[in-house]
Short mmCIF file of C-alpha atoms and ligand atoms in Angstrom, two decimals:
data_model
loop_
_atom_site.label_atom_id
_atom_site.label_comp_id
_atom_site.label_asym_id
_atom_site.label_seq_id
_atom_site.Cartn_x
_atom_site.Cartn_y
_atom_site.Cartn_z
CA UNK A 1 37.68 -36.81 26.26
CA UNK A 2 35.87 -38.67 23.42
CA UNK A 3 33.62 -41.53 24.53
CA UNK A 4 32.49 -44.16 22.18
CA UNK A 5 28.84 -45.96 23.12
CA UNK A 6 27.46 -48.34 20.06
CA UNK A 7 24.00 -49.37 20.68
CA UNK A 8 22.24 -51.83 17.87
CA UNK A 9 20.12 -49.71 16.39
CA UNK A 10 18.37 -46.57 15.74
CA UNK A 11 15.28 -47.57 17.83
CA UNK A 12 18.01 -48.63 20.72
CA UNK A 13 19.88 -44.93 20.41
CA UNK A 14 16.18 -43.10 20.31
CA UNK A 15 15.52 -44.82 23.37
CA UNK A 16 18.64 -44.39 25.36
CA UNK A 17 18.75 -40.51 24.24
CA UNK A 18 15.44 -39.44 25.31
CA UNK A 19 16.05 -40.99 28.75
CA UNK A 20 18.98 -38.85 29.14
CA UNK A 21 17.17 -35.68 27.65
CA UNK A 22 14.48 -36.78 30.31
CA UNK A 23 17.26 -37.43 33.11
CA UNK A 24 18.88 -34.23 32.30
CA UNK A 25 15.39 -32.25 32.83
CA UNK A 26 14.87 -33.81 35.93
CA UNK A 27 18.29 -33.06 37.25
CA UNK A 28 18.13 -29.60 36.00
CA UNK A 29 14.06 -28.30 35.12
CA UNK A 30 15.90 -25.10 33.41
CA UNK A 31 18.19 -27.35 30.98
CA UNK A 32 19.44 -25.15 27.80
CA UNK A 33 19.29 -27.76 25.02
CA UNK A 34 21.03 -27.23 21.75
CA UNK A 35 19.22 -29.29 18.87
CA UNK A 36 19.63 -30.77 15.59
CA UNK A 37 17.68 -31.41 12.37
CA UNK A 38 18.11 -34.03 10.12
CA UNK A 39 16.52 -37.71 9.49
CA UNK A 40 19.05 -38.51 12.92
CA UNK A 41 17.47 -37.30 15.99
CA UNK A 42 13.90 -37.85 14.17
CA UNK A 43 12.76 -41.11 16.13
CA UNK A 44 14.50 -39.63 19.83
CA UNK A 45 12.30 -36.23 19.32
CA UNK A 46 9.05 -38.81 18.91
CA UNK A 47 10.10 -40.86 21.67
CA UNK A 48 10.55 -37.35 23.71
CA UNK A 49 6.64 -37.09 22.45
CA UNK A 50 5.86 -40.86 23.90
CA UNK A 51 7.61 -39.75 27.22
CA UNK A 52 6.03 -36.81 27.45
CA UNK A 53 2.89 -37.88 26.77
CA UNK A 54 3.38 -40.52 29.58
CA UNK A 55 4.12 -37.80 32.14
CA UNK A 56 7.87 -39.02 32.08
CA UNK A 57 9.47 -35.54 30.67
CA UNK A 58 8.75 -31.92 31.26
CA UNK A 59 9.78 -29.45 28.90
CA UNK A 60 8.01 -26.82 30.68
CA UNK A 61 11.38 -24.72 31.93
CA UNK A 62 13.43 -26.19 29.21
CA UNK A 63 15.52 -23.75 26.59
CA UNK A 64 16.44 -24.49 23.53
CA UNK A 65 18.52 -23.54 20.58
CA UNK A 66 18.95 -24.75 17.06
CA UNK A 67 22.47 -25.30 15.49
CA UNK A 68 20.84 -24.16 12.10
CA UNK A 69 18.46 -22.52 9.70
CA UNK A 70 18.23 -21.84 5.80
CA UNK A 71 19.11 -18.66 5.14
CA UNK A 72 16.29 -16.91 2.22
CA UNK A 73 13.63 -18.62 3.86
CA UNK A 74 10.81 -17.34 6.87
CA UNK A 75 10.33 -19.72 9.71
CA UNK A 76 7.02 -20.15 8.55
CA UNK A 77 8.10 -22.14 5.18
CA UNK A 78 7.32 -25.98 4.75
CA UNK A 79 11.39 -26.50 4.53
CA UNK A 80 12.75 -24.75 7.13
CA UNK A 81 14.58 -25.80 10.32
CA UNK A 82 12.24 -24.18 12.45
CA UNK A 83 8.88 -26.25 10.53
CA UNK A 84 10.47 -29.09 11.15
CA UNK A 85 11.43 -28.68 14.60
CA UNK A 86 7.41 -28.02 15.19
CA UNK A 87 6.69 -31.28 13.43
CA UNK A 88 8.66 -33.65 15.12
CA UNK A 89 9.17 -31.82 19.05
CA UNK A 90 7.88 -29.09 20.03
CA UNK A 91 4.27 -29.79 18.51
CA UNK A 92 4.43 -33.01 21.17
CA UNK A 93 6.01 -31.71 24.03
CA UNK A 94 4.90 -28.80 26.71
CA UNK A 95 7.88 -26.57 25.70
CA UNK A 96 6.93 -22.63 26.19
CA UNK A 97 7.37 -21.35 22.54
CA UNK A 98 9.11 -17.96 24.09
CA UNK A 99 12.01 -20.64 25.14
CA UNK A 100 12.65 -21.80 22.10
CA UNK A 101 15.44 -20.17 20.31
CA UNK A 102 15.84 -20.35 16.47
CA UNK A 103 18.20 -17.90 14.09
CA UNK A 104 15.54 -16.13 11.50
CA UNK A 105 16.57 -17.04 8.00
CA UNK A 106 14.40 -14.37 6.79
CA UNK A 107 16.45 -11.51 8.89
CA UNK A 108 17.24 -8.66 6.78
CA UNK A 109 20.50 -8.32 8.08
CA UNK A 110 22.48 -12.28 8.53
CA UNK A 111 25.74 -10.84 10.38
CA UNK A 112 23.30 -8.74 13.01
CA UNK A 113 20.86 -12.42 13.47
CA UNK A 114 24.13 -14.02 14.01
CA UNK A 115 25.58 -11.55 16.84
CA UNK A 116 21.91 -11.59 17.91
CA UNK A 117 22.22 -15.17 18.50
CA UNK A 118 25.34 -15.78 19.99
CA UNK A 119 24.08 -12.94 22.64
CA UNK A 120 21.03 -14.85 23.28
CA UNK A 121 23.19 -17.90 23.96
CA UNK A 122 25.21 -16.22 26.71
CA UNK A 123 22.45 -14.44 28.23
CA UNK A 124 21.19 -17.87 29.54
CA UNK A 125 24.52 -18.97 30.65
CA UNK A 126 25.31 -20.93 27.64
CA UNK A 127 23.89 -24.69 26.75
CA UNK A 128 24.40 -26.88 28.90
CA UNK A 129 23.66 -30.07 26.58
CA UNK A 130 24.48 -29.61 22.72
CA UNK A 131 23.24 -33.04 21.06
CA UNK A 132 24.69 -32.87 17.00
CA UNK A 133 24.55 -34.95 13.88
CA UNK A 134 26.97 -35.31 11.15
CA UNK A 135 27.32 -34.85 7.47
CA UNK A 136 28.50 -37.64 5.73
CA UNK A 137 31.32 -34.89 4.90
CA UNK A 138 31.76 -34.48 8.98
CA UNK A 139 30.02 -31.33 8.54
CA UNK A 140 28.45 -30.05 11.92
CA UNK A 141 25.41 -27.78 11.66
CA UNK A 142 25.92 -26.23 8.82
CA UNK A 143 29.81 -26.30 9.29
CA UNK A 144 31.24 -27.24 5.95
CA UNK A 145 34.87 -28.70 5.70
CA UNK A 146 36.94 -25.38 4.76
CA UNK A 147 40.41 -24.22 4.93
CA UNK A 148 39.33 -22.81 7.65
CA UNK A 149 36.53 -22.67 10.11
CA UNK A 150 34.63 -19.84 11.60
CA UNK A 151 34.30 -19.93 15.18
CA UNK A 152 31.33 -18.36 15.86
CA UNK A 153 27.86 -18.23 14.52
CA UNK A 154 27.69 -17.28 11.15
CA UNK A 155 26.12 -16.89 7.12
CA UNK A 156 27.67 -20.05 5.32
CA UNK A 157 27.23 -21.15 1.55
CA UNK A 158 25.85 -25.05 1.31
CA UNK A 159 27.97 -27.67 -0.44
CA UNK A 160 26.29 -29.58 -3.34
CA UNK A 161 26.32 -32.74 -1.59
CA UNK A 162 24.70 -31.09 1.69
CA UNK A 163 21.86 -29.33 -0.19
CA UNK A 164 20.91 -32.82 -1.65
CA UNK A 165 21.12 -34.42 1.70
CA UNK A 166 18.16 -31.85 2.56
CA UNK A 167 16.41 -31.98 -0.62
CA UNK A 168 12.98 -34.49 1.15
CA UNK A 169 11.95 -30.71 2.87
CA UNK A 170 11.74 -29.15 -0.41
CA UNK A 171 9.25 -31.44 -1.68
CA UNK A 172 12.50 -33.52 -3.40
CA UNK A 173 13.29 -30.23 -5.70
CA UNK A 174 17.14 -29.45 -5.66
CA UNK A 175 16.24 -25.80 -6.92
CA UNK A 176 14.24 -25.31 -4.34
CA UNK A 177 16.74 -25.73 -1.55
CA UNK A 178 18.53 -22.59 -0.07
CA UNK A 179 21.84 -22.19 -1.11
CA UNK A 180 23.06 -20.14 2.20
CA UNK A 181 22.26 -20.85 5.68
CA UNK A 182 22.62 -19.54 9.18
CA UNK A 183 24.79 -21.81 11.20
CA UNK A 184 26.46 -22.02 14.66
CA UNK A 185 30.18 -21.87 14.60
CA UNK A 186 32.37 -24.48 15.88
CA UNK A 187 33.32 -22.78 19.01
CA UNK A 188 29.62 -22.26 20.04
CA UNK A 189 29.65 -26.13 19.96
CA UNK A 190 32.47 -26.24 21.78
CA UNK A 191 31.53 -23.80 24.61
CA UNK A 192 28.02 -26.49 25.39
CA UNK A 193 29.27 -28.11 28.45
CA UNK A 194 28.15 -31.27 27.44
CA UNK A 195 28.04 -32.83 23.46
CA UNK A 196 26.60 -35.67 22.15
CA UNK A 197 26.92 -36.50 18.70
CA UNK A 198 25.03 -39.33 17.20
CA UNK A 199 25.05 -40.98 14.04
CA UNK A 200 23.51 -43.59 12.49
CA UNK A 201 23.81 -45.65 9.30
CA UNK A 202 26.58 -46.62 6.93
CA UNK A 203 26.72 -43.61 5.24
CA UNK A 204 28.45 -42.26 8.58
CA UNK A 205 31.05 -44.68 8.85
CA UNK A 206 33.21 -43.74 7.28
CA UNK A 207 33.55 -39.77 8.84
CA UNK A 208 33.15 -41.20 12.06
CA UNK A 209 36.35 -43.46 11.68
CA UNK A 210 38.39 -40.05 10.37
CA UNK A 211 36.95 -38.45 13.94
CA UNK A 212 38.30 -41.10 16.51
CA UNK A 213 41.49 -41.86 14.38
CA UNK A 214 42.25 -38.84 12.07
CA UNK A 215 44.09 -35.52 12.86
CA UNK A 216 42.34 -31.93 13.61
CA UNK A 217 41.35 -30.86 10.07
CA UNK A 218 38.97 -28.24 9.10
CA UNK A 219 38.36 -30.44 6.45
CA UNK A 220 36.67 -32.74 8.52
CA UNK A 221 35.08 -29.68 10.72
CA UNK A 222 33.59 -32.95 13.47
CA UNK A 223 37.07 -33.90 14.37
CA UNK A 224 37.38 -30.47 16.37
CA UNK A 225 34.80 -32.45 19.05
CA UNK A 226 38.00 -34.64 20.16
CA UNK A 227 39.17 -30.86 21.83
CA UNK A 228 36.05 -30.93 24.33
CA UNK A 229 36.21 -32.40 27.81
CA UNK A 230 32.55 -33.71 27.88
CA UNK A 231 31.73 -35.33 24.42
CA UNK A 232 30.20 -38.93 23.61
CA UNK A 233 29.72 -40.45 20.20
CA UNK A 234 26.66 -42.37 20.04
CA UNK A 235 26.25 -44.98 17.42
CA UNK A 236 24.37 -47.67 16.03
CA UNK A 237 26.61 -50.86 14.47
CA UNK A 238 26.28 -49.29 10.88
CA UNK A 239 28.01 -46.26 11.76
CA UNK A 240 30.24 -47.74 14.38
CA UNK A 241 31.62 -50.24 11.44
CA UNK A 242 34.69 -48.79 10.74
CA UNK A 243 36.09 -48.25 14.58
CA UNK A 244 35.93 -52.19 15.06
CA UNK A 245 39.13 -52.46 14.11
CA UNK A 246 40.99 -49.73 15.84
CA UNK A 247 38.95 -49.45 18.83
CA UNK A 248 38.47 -51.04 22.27
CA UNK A 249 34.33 -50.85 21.78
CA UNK A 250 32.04 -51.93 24.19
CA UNK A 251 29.51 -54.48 22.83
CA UNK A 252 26.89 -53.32 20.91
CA UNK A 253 23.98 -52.56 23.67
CA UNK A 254 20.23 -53.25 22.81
C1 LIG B 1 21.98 -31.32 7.93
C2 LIG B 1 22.02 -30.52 9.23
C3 LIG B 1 22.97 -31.12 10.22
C4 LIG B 1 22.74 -32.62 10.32
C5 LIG B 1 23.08 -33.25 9.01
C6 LIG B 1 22.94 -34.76 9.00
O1 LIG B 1 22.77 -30.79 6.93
N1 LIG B 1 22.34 -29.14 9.04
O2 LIG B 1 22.82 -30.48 11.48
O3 LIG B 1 23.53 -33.19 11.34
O4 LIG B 1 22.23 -32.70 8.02
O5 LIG B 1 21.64 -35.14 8.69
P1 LIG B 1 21.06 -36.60 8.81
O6 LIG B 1 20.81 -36.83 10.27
O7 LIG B 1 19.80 -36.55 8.02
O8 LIG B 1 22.06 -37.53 8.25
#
């Protein structure tokens, strides 16, 4: 069941998100979070940091996993997933760094990282809240629209467009930017027992319309969400633009 919220802004979504990251912790102190990069969940990881630093949100027991890494790259680089994730969360938060989870873009061997992955995943018991961005090509992790998807996680090739979407962590050098990566599939999404996508901006609009309206399509991998029983969209007014139209929404929250 898809669920539409549309909040004003991105400083309104940050907010809103981090209490429910916070909420969830409380609820649950052993919470297996899956995580996104991406300029997205940037400002909810640094409110996570304002929380935490308030004595609001304990990461302490928390698990996580990443949807995605380059693939070429050691964890250590400037551009990878894993630097990033340092920057913006775990460097401000108590998390334990043996609970976090990331796939090794410098493995020697991609296919045994991935199985090594997917193992870890089920070992815990699987995630139990899977927040995800999108691609302005309704790309998922690193789940490019295909002819057809692979379900689990696995090496993928990056599109053009998707490798220029990333090109600010490689100093703003195209050449520089891995062309493979290590992604999880679309049924590893799936199996989280609870999504939450979120998407801000314009630029999203338009995919976002072709998720609540359009049909299952590997070409638009993001549409496959509509098949989970637990999945919210949450969106600012930019990215919510296009549903106006079609779609009952809920005033736009503050
Ligand atoms: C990258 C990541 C995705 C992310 C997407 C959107 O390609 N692999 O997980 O959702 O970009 O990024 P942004 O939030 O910057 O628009």
């Amino acid at each position: 069941m898809l669920r539409i919220t549309v909040l004003a802004d991105e400083r309104a979504l940050a907010r809103q998100e981090a209490t429910r990251v916070a909420d969830a912790l409380k609820t649950k102190p052993d919470l297996v979070l899956g995580l996104p990069t991406g300029r997205t969940p940037v400002r909810l990881y640094h409110e996570l940091g304002t929380l935490h630093s308030r004595g609001q949100v304990d990461f302490s027991r928390a698990m996580t996993f990443n949807l995605d890494e380059f693939f070429g790259i050691p964890p250590s680089h400037q551009g990878s997933y894993r630097t990033f994730m340092e920057q913006h969360l775990f460097s401000r938060v108590n998390m334990a760094p043996d609970r976090v989870h990331f796939l090794n873009g410098a493995a020697p061997d991609a296919e045994a990282e991935c199985r090594r992955y997917e193992a870890a995943i089920t070992a815990v018991g699987g995630i139990d809240l899977q927040l995800v961005g999108i691609g302005t090509n309704g790309h998922i992790g690193f789940n490019e629209p295909a002819r057809e998807l692979a379900g689990r996680t696995h090496r993928v090739t990056l599109k053009a467009s998707t490798r220029r979407s990333n090109v600010a962590l490689f100093g703003g050098e195209l050449e520089r930017v891995p062309i493979e990566a290590l992604s999880m599939g679309m049924a590893t999404i799936l199996h989280a027992r609870q999504v939450v996508l979120l998407a801000t901006g314009k630029s999203k609009a338009r995919c976002i319309e072709r998720l609540v309206n359009g049909p299952l399509t590997p070409k638009l991998p993001a549409s496959f969400l509509q098949l989970h029983r637990d999945v919210e969209l949450v969106l600012d007014t930019a990215a919510a633009a296009l549903l106006q139209d079609s779609q009952q929404l809920p005033a736009a929250r503050s």
